[in-house]
Coordinates of N, CA and C in Angstrom, one line a residue:
M1 N 0.8 -1.2 0.0 CA 0.0 0.0 0.0 C 0.9 1.2 0.0
S2 N 0.4 2.3 -0.7 CA 1.2 3.5 -0.7 C 1.1 4.3 0.6
R3 N 2.1 5.0 0.9 CA 2.2 5.7 2.2 C 1.3 7.0 2.1
P4 N 0.6 7.3 3.2 CA -0.3 8.4 3.2 C 0.4 9.8 3.0
A5 N -0.2 10.7 2.3 CA 0.4 12.0 2.1 C 0.5 12.7 3.5
R6 N 1.6 13.4 3.7 CA 1.7 14.1 5.0 C 2.3 15.5 4.8
L7 N 1.7 16.4 5.6 CA 2.3 17.8 5.7 C 3.1 17.9 7.0
V8 N 4.2 18.5 6.9 CA 5.1 18.7 8.1 C 5.3 20.2 8.3
F9 N 4.8 20.7 9.4 CA 4.9 22.1 9.8 C 6.0 22.3 10.8
S10 N 6.8 23.3 10.6 CA 7.8 23.6 11.6 C 8.0 25.1 11.9
D11 N 8.0 25.4 13.2 CA 8.5 26.7 13.6 C 10.0 26.8 13.2
V12 N 10.5 28.0 13.3 CA 11.9 28.2 12.8 C 12.8 28.6 14.0
D13 N 12.6 29.8 14.6 CA 13.5 30.3 15.6 C 13.5 29.4 16.8
E14 N 14.7 28.9 17.2 CA 14.9 28.1 18.4 C 14.1 26.7 18.3
T15 N 13.7 26.4 17.0 CA 13.1 25.1 16.7 C 14.0 24.5 15.7
L16 N 14.2 25.2 14.6 CA 15.1 24.7 13.5 C 16.4 25.4 13.5
I17 N 16.5 26.7 13.9 CA 17.7 27.3 14.0 C 17.9 27.8 15.4
A18 N 19.1 28.0 15.9 CA 19.4 28.3 17.3 C 19.2 29.8 17.6
V19 N 19.2 30.7 16.6 CA 19.0 32.1 16.9 C 17.6 32.6 16.7
K20 N 17.3 33.7 17.2 CA 16.1 34.4 16.9 C 16.3 35.2 15.6
S21 N 15.9 34.7 14.5 CA 16.2 35.3 13.2 C 15.9 36.8 13.1
M22 N 14.7 37.2 13.6 CA 14.3 38.5 13.4 C 15.3 39.5 14.1
F23 N 15.7 39.2 15.3 CA 16.6 40.1 16.0 C 18.0 40.0 15.5
D24 N 18.4 38.8 15.1 CA 19.8 38.6 14.6 C 20.0 39.4 13.3
F25 N 18.9 39.3 12.5 CA 19.1 40.0 11.2 C 18.9 41.5 11.4
L26 N 18.0 41.9 12.3 CA 17.9 43.3 12.6 C 19.2 44.0 12.9
A27 N 20.0 43.3 13.8 CA 21.3 43.8 14.2 C 22.3 43.8 13.0
Y28 N 22.2 42.7 12.2 CA 23.1 42.6 11.1 C 22.8 43.7 10.0
Y29 N 21.6 43.9 9.7 CA 21.2 44.8 8.7 C 21.5 46.3 9.1
F30 N 21.1 46.7 10.3 CA 21.3 48.1 10.7 C 22.8 48.3 11.0
G31 N 23.5 47.3 11.4 CA 25.0 47.5 11.6 C 25.7 47.6 10.3
A32 N 25.2 46.9 9.2 CA 25.8 47.0 7.9 C 25.5 48.3 7.2
T33 N 24.3 48.8 7.4 CA 23.8 50.0 6.7 C 24.0 51.3 7.4
R34 N 24.2 51.2 8.8 CA 24.3 52.5 9.6 C 25.5 52.5 10.5
G35 N 26.3 51.4 10.5 CA 27.4 51.3 11.4 C 27.0 51.3 12.9
T36 N 27.8 51.9 13.7 CA 27.6 51.9 15.2 C 26.2 52.4 15.5
P37 N 25.8 53.6 15.0 CA 24.4 54.1 15.3 C 23.3 53.0 14.9
G38 N 23.5 52.3 13.9 CA 22.6 51.3 13.5 C 22.5 50.2 14.4
A39 N 23.7 49.7 14.8 CA 23.8 48.6 15.8 C 23.1 49.0 17.1
R40 N 23.3 50.3 17.5 CA 22.7 50.8 18.7 C 21.2 50.8 18.6
H41 N 20.7 51.3 17.4 CA 19.2 51.3 17.1 C 18.7 49.9 17.2
A42 N 19.3 48.9 16.6 CA 18.8 47.5 16.7 C 18.7 47.0 18.1
A43 N 19.8 47.3 18.9 CA 19.8 46.9 20.3 C 18.7 47.6 21.1
D44 N 18.4 48.9 20.8 CA 17.4 49.6 21.5 C 16.0 49.0 21.2
V45 N 15.8 48.6 19.9 CA 14.5 48.0 19.5 C 14.3 46.7 20.3
R46 N 15.4 45.8 20.3 CA 15.3 44.6 21.0 C 15.0 44.7 22.5
R47 N 15.7 45.7 23.1 CA 15.5 46.0 24.5 C 14.1 46.4 24.8
E48 N 13.6 47.3 24.0 CA 12.2 47.8 24.3 C 11.2 46.7 24.1
L49 N 11.3 45.9 23.1 CA 10.4 44.8 22.9 C 10.5 43.8 24.0
S50 N 11.7 43.5 24.5 CA 11.9 42.6 25.6 C 11.2 43.2 26.9
R51 N 11.4 44.5 27.1 CA 10.8 45.1 28.3 C 9.3 45.0 28.2
R52 N 8.7 45.3 27.1 CA 7.2 45.2 27.0 C 6.7 43.8 27.1
T53 N 7.4 42.9 26.5 CA 7.0 41.5 26.6 C 7.0 41.0 28.1
S54 N 8.1 41.4 28.8 CA 8.2 41.0 30.2 C 7.1 41.7 31.0
A55 N 6.6 42.8 30.6 CA 5.5 43.5 31.3 C 4.2 42.9 30.9
G56 N 4.1 41.9 30.0 CA 2.9 41.3 29.7 C 2.2 41.7 28.4
A57 N 3.0 42.4 27.6 CA 2.4 42.8 26.3 C 2.2 41.6 25.4
P58 N 1.1 41.5 24.6 CA 0.9 40.3 23.8 C 2.0 40.2 22.7
R59 N 2.4 38.9 22.4 CA 3.4 38.7 21.5 C 3.0 39.2 20.1
E60 N 1.7 39.1 19.8 CA 1.2 39.6 18.5 C 1.5 41.1 18.3
A61 N 1.2 41.8 19.4 CA 1.5 43.3 19.3 C 2.9 43.6 19.2
M62 N 3.8 42.8 19.9 CA 5.2 43.0 19.8 C 5.8 42.6 18.4
N63 N 5.1 41.6 17.8 CA 5.5 41.3 16.4 C 5.3 42.5 15.5
R64 N 4.1 43.1 15.6 CA 3.8 44.3 14.8 C 4.8 45.4 15.1
L65 N 5.1 45.6 16.3 CA 6.0 46.7 16.7 C 7.4 46.5 16.1
Y66 N 7.8 45.2 16.1 CA 9.1 44.9 15.5 C 9.2 45.4 14.1
Y67 N 8.1 45.2 13.3 CA 8.2 45.5 11.9 C 8.2 47.0 11.7
R68 N 7.7 47.8 12.7 CA 7.8 49.3 12.5 C 9.2 49.8 12.4
A69 N 10.2 49.0 12.9 CA 11.6 49.4 12.9 C 12.1 49.4 11.4
W70 N 11.4 48.7 10.6 CA 11.8 48.6 9.2 C 11.2 49.6 8.2
A71 N 10.4 50.5 8.8 CA 9.7 51.5 7.9 C 10.8 52.3 7.2
G72 N 10.6 52.5 5.9 CA 11.5 53.3 5.1 C 12.7 52.6 4.5
E73 N 12.8 51.3 4.8 CA 14.0 50.5 4.3 C 13.6 50.0 2.9
P74 N 14.5 50.1 1.9 CA 14.3 49.5 0.6 C 14.2 48.0 0.6
A75 N 13.1 47.5 0.1 CA 12.8 46.0 0.1 C 13.9 45.2 -0.5
A76 N 14.4 45.7 -1.7 CA 15.5 45.0 -2.4 C 16.8 45.0 -1.6
R77 N 17.1 46.0 -0.9 CA 18.3 46.0 0.0 C 18.1 45.1 1.1
V78 N 16.9 45.0 1.7 CA 16.7 44.1 2.8 C 16.9 42.7 2.3
E79 N 16.3 42.4 1.2 CA 16.5 41.0 0.6 C 18.0 40.7 0.3
E80 N 18.7 41.6 -0.2 CA 20.1 41.4 -0.5 C 20.9 41.1 0.7
L81 N 20.7 41.9 1.8 CA 21.4 41.7 3.0 C 20.9 40.5 3.8
A82 N 19.7 40.1 3.6 CA 19.2 38.9 4.2 C 19.9 37.7 3.6
R83 N 20.2 37.7 2.3 CA 21.0 36.6 1.7 C 22.4 36.6 2.2
A84 N 23.0 37.8 2.4 CA 24.3 37.9 2.9 C 24.4 37.4 4.4
W85 N 23.3 37.8 5.2 CA 23.2 37.4 6.6 C 23.2 35.8 6.6
Y86 N 22.4 35.2 5.8 CA 22.2 33.8 5.8 C 23.6 33.1 5.4
A87 N 24.2 33.6 4.4 CA 25.5 33.0 3.9 C 26.5 33.1 5.1
E88 N 26.5 34.1 5.8 CA 27.5 34.3 6.9 C 27.1 33.5 8.1
R89 N 25.9 33.6 8.5 CA 25.4 32.9 9.8 C 25.3 31.4 9.6
S90 N 24.8 31.0 8.5 CA 24.6 29.5 8.4 C 25.9 28.7 8.3
G91 N 27.0 29.4 7.9 CA 28.3 28.8 7.9 C 28.9 28.5 9.2
A92 N 28.3 29.1 10.3 CA 28.9 29.0 11.6 C 28.3 27.7 12.3
P93 N 29.2 27.0 13.0 CA 28.7 25.8 13.7 C 27.5 26.2 14.7
G94 N 26.5 25.3 14.7 CA 25.4 25.5 15.6 C 24.3 26.4 15.1
F95 N 24.4 26.9 13.9 CA 23.3 27.8 13.4 C 22.0 27.0 13.3
Y96 N 22.1 25.8 12.7 CA 20.9 24.9 12.7 C 20.9 24.0 13.9
L97 N 19.8 23.7 14.5 CA 19.7 22.7 15.5 C 19.6 21.3 14.8
A98 N 20.7 20.6 15.0 CA 21.0 19.4 14.2 C 19.8 18.4 14.2
A99 N 19.2 18.1 15.3 CA 18.2 17.1 15.4 C 17.0 17.5 14.6
T100 N 16.6 18.7 14.7 CA 15.4 19.2 13.9 C 15.7 19.2 12.4
R101 N 16.9 19.7 12.1 CA 17.2 19.7 10.6 C 17.2 18.3 10.1
R102 N 17.8 17.3 10.8 CA 17.8 16.0 10.3 C 16.4 15.4 10.2
A103 N 15.6 15.7 11.2 CA 14.2 15.2 11.2 C 13.5 15.7 10.0
L104 N 13.6 17.0 9.7 CA 12.9 17.6 8.6 C 13.4 17.1 7.2
E105 N 14.7 16.9 7.1 CA 15.3 16.4 5.9 C 14.9 14.9 5.7
A106 N 14.7 14.2 6.8 CA 14.2 12.8 6.6 C 12.7 12.8 6.1
H107 N 11.9 13.7 6.6 CA 10.6 13.9 6.1 C 10.6 14.2 4.6
R108 N 11.4 15.2 4.3 CA 11.5 15.6 2.9 C 11.9 14.4 2.0
D109 N 12.9 13.7 2.4 CA 13.4 12.6 1.6 C 12.3 11.5 1.5
A110 N 11.4 11.4 2.5 CA 10.4 10.4 2.4 C 9.2 10.9 1.6
G111 N 9.2 12.1 1.1 CA 8.2 12.6 0.2 C 7.2 13.5 0.9
D112 N 7.4 13.8 2.2 CA 6.5 14.7 2.9 C 6.6 16.1 2.4
T113 N 5.6 16.9 2.6 CA 5.6 18.4 2.2 C 6.0 19.2 3.4
L114 N 7.1 19.9 3.4 CA 7.6 20.7 4.5 C 7.1 22.2 4.4
I115 N 6.6 22.7 5.5 CA 6.1 24.0 5.5 C 6.6 24.7 6.8
L116 N 7.3 25.9 6.6 CA 7.8 26.6 7.7 C 6.8 27.6 8.2
V117 N 6.6 27.7 9.5 CA 5.5 28.6 10.1 C 6.2 29.5 11.1
S118 N 6.2 30.8 10.8 CA 7.1 31.7 11.6 C 6.5 33.1 11.7
G119 N 6.8 33.8 12.8 CA 6.5 35.2 12.9 C 7.6 36.1 12.1
S120 N 8.7 35.4 11.7 CA 9.7 36.1 10.9 C 9.1 36.4 9.5
F121 N 10.0 36.9 8.6 CA 9.5 37.3 7.3 C 10.2 36.7 6.1
P122 N 9.7 36.7 4.9 CA 10.2 36.0 3.8 C 11.7 36.2 3.4
A123 N 12.1 37.5 3.5 CA 13.5 37.7 3.1 C 14.5 36.9 4.0
V124 N 14.2 36.7 5.3 CA 15.0 36.0 6.2 C 14.8 34.5 6.1
L125 N 13.5 34.1 5.8 CA 13.1 32.7 5.9 C 13.4 31.9 4.6
A126 N 13.4 32.7 3.4 CA 13.5 32.0 2.1 C 14.8 31.1 2.0
P127 N 16.0 31.6 2.4 CA 17.2 30.8 2.3 C 17.1 29.6 3.2
I128 N 16.5 29.7 4.3 CA 16.3 28.6 5.3 C 15.4 27.5 4.7
A129 N 14.3 28.0 4.1 CA 13.4 27.1 3.4 C 14.0 26.3 2.3
A130 N 14.8 27.0 1.5 CA 15.5 26.4 0.4 C 16.5 25.3 0.9
E131 N 17.2 25.6 2.0 CA 18.2 24.7 2.5 C 17.6 23.4 3.0
V132 N 16.4 23.4 3.6 CA 15.8 22.2 4.1 C 14.8 21.6 3.2
G133 N 14.4 22.3 2.1 CA 13.5 21.8 1.2 C 12.0 22.1 1.5
A134 N 11.8 23.1 2.2 CA 10.4 23.5 2.5 C 9.8 24.2 1.3
T135 N 8.6 23.9 0.9 CA 8.0 24.4 -0.3 C 7.0 25.5 0.0
R136 N 6.7 25.8 1.3 CA 5.8 26.9 1.6 C 6.3 27.6 2.9
L137 N 6.0 28.9 2.9 CA 6.2 29.7 4.1 C 4.9 30.2 4.6
L138 N 4.6 30.0 5.8 CA 3.4 30.7 6.4 C 4.1 31.6 7.4
C139 N 4.0 32.9 7.2 CA 4.8 33.9 8.0 C 4.2 35.2 8.0
S140 N 4.8 36.1 8.8 CA 4.4 37.5 8.7 C 4.9 38.2 7.4
L141 N 4.0 39.0 6.8 CA 4.4 39.6 5.6 C 4.5 41.1 5.7
P142 N 5.7 41.7 5.7 CA 5.8 43.2 5.7 C 5.2 43.8 4.4
A143 N 4.4 44.9 4.7 CA 3.9 45.6 3.5 C 4.9 46.4 2.8
V144 N 4.8 46.5 1.5 CA 5.8 47.3 0.7 C 5.0 48.2 -0.2
H145 N 5.5 49.5 -0.3 CA 4.9 50.5 -1.2 C 6.0 51.1 -1.9
D146 N 5.9 51.1 -3.3 CA 6.9 51.7 -4.1 C 8.3 51.2 -3.8
G147 N 8.4 49.9 -3.5 CA 9.7 49.3 -3.2 C 10.3 49.5 -1.8
V148 N 9.5 50.1 -1.0 CA 10.0 50.5 0.4 C 9.1 49.8 1.4
L149 N 9.7 49.3 2.5 CA 8.9 48.7 3.6 C 8.1 49.8 4.3
T150 N 6.9 49.6 4.6 CA 6.1 50.7 5.2 C 6.1 50.6 6.7
G151 N 6.6 49.5 7.3 CA 6.5 49.3 8.8 C 5.3 48.7 9.2
R152 N 4.4 48.3 8.3 CA 3.1 47.6 8.6 C 3.2 46.2 8.1
L153 N 2.2 45.4 8.5 CA 2.1 44.0 7.9 C 0.9 43.9 7.0
V154 N 1.0 43.0 6.1 CA -0.2 42.5 5.3 C -0.8 41.4 6.1
G155 N -2.0 41.6 6.6 CA -2.6 40.6 7.5 C -2.1 40.6 8.9
D156 N -2.3 39.5 9.6 CA -1.9 39.4 11.0 C -0.5 38.8 11.1
P157 N 0.2 39.1 12.3 CA 1.4 38.5 12.6 C 1.2 36.9 12.7
C158 N 2.2 36.2 12.2 CA 2.0 34.7 12.2 C 2.5 34.2 13.6
I159 N 1.7 34.5 14.6 CA 2.1 34.2 16.0 C 0.8 33.5 16.6
G160 N 1.1 32.6 17.5 CA 0.0 32.1 18.3 C -1.2 31.5 17.5
E161 N -2.4 32.1 17.8 CA -3.6 31.6 17.2 C -3.6 31.7 15.7
A162 N -2.8 32.7 15.2 CA -2.7 32.9 13.7 C -2.0 31.6 13.1
K163 N -1.1 31.0 13.9 CA -0.5 29.8 13.4 C -1.5 28.7 13.2
R164 N -2.4 28.6 14.2 CA -3.5 27.6 14.1 C -4.3 27.8 12.8
T165 N -4.7 29.0 12.6 CA -5.6 29.3 11.5 C -4.8 29.0 10.2
A166 N -3.5 29.4 10.1 CA -2.8 29.1 8.9 C -2.6 27.6 8.6
V167 N -2.4 26.8 9.7 CA -2.3 25.4 9.5 C -3.6 24.8 9.1
R168 N -4.7 25.2 9.7 CA -6.0 24.7 9.3 C -6.3 25.1 7.9
D169 N -6.0 26.3 7.5 CA -6.3 26.7 6.1 C -5.5 25.8 5.1
M170 N -4.2 25.5 5.5 CA -3.4 24.7 4.6 C -3.9 23.3 4.5
L171 N -4.3 22.7 5.7 CA -4.9 21.4 5.7 C -6.2 21.4 4.9
R172 N -7.0 22.4 5.0 CA -8.3 22.5 4.3 C -8.1 22.5 2.8
S173 N -6.9 23.1 2.4 CA -6.6 23.2 0.9 C -6.1 21.8 0.4
R174 N -5.8 20.9 1.3 CA -5.4 19.6 0.9 C -6.4 18.5 1.5
P175 N -7.6 18.4 0.9 CA -8.6 17.5 1.5 C -8.2 16.1 1.5
T176 N -7.2 15.7 0.7 CA -6.8 14.2 0.7 C -5.8 13.9 1.9
V177 N -5.4 15.0 2.6 CA -4.4 14.8 3.6 C -5.1 14.7 5.0
D178 N -4.8 13.7 5.7 CA -5.4 13.4 7.0 C -4.5 14.1 8.1
P179 N -5.1 15.1 8.8 CA -4.3 15.8 9.9 C -3.7 14.8 10.9
A180 N -4.3 13.7 11.1 CA -3.8 12.7 12.0 C -2.4 12.1 11.6
H181 N -2.1 12.2 10.3 CA -0.9 11.7 9.8 C 0.2 12.8 9.7
C182 N -0.2 14.0 10.0 CA 0.7 15.1 9.8 C 1.6 15.4 11.1
Y183 N 2.6 16.1 10.9 CA 3.6 16.5 12.0 C 3.7 18.0 12.1
A184 N 4.0 18.4 13.3 CA 4.4 19.8 13.6 C 5.5 19.8 14.6
Y185 N 6.4 20.7 14.4 CA 7.6 20.9 15.3 C 7.6 22.3 15.9
G186 N 7.7 22.4 17.2 CA 7.7 23.8 17.9 C 8.4 23.7 19.2
D187 N 8.9 24.8 19.7 CA 9.6 24.9 21.0 C 9.0 25.7 22.1
H188 N 8.0 26.5 21.8 CA 7.4 27.5 22.7 C 5.9 27.3 22.8
V189 N 5.4 27.7 24.0 CA 3.9 27.6 24.2 C 3.2 28.3 23.1
S190 N 3.8 29.4 22.5 CA 3.1 30.1 21.4 C 2.9 29.2 20.2
D191 N 3.6 28.1 20.1 CA 3.5 27.1 19.0 C 2.3 26.1 19.3
L192 N 1.8 26.1 20.5 CA 0.7 25.2 20.9 C -0.4 25.1 19.9
P193 N -1.0 26.3 19.4 CA -2.1 26.2 18.5 C -1.7 25.5 17.2
M194 N -0.5 25.6 16.7 CA -0.1 24.8 15.6 C 0.1 23.3 15.9
L195 N 0.8 23.0 17.0 CA 1.0 21.7 17.4 C -0.3 20.9 17.6
A196 N -1.3 21.5 18.1 CA -2.5 20.9 18.5 C -3.4 20.5 17.2
E197 N -3.0 21.0 16.1 CA -3.8 20.7 14.9 C -3.4 19.4 14.1
V198 N -2.3 18.8 14.6 CA -1.8 17.6 13.9 C -1.8 16.4 14.8
G199 N -1.7 15.2 14.2 CA -1.7 14.0 15.0 C -0.4 13.7 15.6
N200 N 0.7 14.3 15.1 CA 2.1 14.0 15.6 C 2.8 15.3 16.0
P201 N 2.5 15.9 17.1 CA 3.2 17.1 17.6 C 4.6 16.7 18.1
V202 N 5.6 17.5 17.9 CA 6.9 17.2 18.4 C 7.4 18.5 19.1
I203 N 7.8 18.3 20.3 CA 8.3 19.5 21.2 C 9.8 19.5 21.1
V204 N 10.4 20.5 20.5 CA 11.8 20.6 20.4 C 12.4 21.3 21.7
G205 N 13.2 20.6 22.4 CA 13.8 21.2 23.6 C 13.1 20.8 24.9
G206 N 12.0 20.2 24.8 CA 11.3 19.7 26.0 C 10.7 20.7 26.9
S207 N 10.2 21.9 26.4 CA 9.5 22.9 27.3 C 8.5 22.2 28.2
P208 N 8.8 22.4 29.6 CA 7.9 21.8 30.5 C 6.4 22.2 30.4
Q209 N 6.2 23.5 30.0 CA 4.9 24.0 29.8 C 4.2 23.3 28.6
L210 N 4.9 23.1 27.5 CA 4.3 22.4 26.4 C 4.1 20.9 26.7
R211 N 5.0 20.3 27.4 CA 4.9 18.9 27.8 C 3.7 18.7 28.6
G212 N 3.4 19.7 29.5 CA 2.2 19.5 30.3 C 0.9 19.7 29.6
L213 N 1.0 20.5 28.5 CA -0.2 20.7 27.7 C -0.4 19.7 26.6
L214 N 0.7 19.1 26.2 CA 0.7 18.0 25.2 C 1.4 16.8 25.7
P215 N 0.9 16.1 26.6 CA 1.6 15.0 27.2 C 1.9 13.8 26.2
Q216 N 1.1 13.8 25.1 CA 1.3 12.7 24.1 C 2.4 13.0 23.1
A217 N 2.9 14.3 23.2 CA 3.8 14.7 22.1 C 5.2 14.1 22.3
R218 N 5.8 13.8 21.2 CA 7.2 13.4 21.2 C 8.1 14.6 21.6
V219 N 9.2 14.3 22.3 CA 10.2 15.3 22.6 C 11.4 15.1 21.8
L220 N 11.9 16.1 21.2 CA 13.1 16.1 20.4 C 14.2 17.0 21.0
H221 N 15.2 16.4 21.5 CA 16.3 17.2 22.1 C 17.2 17.8 21.0
P222 N 17.4 19.1 21.0 CA 18.1 19.7 19.8 C 19.4 19.1 19.4
Q223 N 20.2 18.6 20.3 CA 21.5 18.1 20.0 C 21.5 16.6 19.7
A224 N 20.4 16.0 19.9 CA 20.3 14.5 19.7 C 20.2 14.1 18.3
V225 N 20.8 13.0 17.9 CA 20.6 12.5 16.6 C 19.3 11.8 16.5
T226 N 18.6 12.1 15.4 CA 17.2 11.6 15.3 C 17.1 10.8 14.0
D227 N 16.2 9.8 14.0 CA 16.0 9.0 12.8 C 14.6 9.4 12.1
A228 N 14.0 10.4 12.6 CA 12.8 11.0 12.0 C 11.6 10.1 11.7
P229 N 11.2 10.1 11.9 CA 10.0 9.5 11.6 C 9.4 9.9 10.2
T230 N -12.5 39.6 4.7 CA -11.7 38.7 4.7 C -10.6 38.7 5.5
H231 N -10.2 37.6 6.5 CA -9.2 37.6 7.5 C -8.0 36.9 7.0
R232 N -6.9 37.5 7.1 CA -5.7 36.9 6.6 C -4.7 36.7 7.8
P233 N -4.7 35.5 8.4 CA -4.0 35.3 9.6 C -2.4 35.3 9.4
C234 N -2.0 34.7 8.3 CA -0.5 34.7 8.0 C -0.3 34.8 6.6
G235 N 0.8 35.4 6.1 CA 1.1 35.4 4.7 C 1.6 34.0 4.3
E236 N 1.2 33.6 3.1 CA 1.7 32.3 2.5 C 2.6 32.6 1.3
V237 N 3.8 32.0 1.3 CA 4.7 32.2 0.2 C 5.0 30.8 -0.4
S238 N 4.9 30.6 -1.7 CA 5.3 29.4 -2.3 C 6.7 29.4 -2.8
H239 N 7.4 28.3 -2.7 CA 8.8 28.2 -3.1 C 9.0 27.0 -3.9
G240 N 9.7 27.1 -5.0 CA 10.2 26.0 -5.8 C 11.6 25.6 -5.3
A241 N 12.1 24.6 -6.0 CA 13.5 24.1 -5.6 C 14.5 25.2 -5.8
G242 N 14.3 26.2 -6.6 CA 15.4 27.2 -6.8 C 15.4 28.4 -5.9
V243 N 14.6 28.3 -4.8 CA 14.6 29.5 -3.9 C 16.0 29.7 -3.2

């Protein structure tokens, strides 16, 4: 009998890669384009978002606030430096969490469809998707006007409940795929809405909070070797093999 079709959803930051891509690239970009004042600006943005998050601000609101820092930046320049950021960062040991990468590549080699789900944005995520063979991005989409980032998003940030909606929409678009056969990988409680939509949730890193909420989930330790097994909630980007 043929193997059932499966979709495999994966968070990115601290699930597939060790860094927080949004902040790491923010520092890289503004340091490259503005020097020391730019690096200071990026650090100030991160510090302010961290302060507000610690004070209880919703992650969705903080995701929107993050993108305001990009207002006025040329989209082509952002994409160019995102490629340079990836080329530099991905060559360093430990950029990818080895166990997750191997698990996703095993899924890919078995014919499963890989989909990255992230609050980060396409310029940063595209080279990661190409590396692991993901064919879709469900992510936050910065708005662009006349080639310049506006500081706003198209639709909602791809955080929390928006991840659930995005996964449900993707599953609904594939009626022959049984969610019970699908997988999702995440590391944080904000990934719970996505993880709960599939029959095979995988907790990367063993978050006690997630383990308590999803006691049936498999736990994948990042350094372990694995043998793998109208409202617009998130932007969707399709990618071919040449991304």
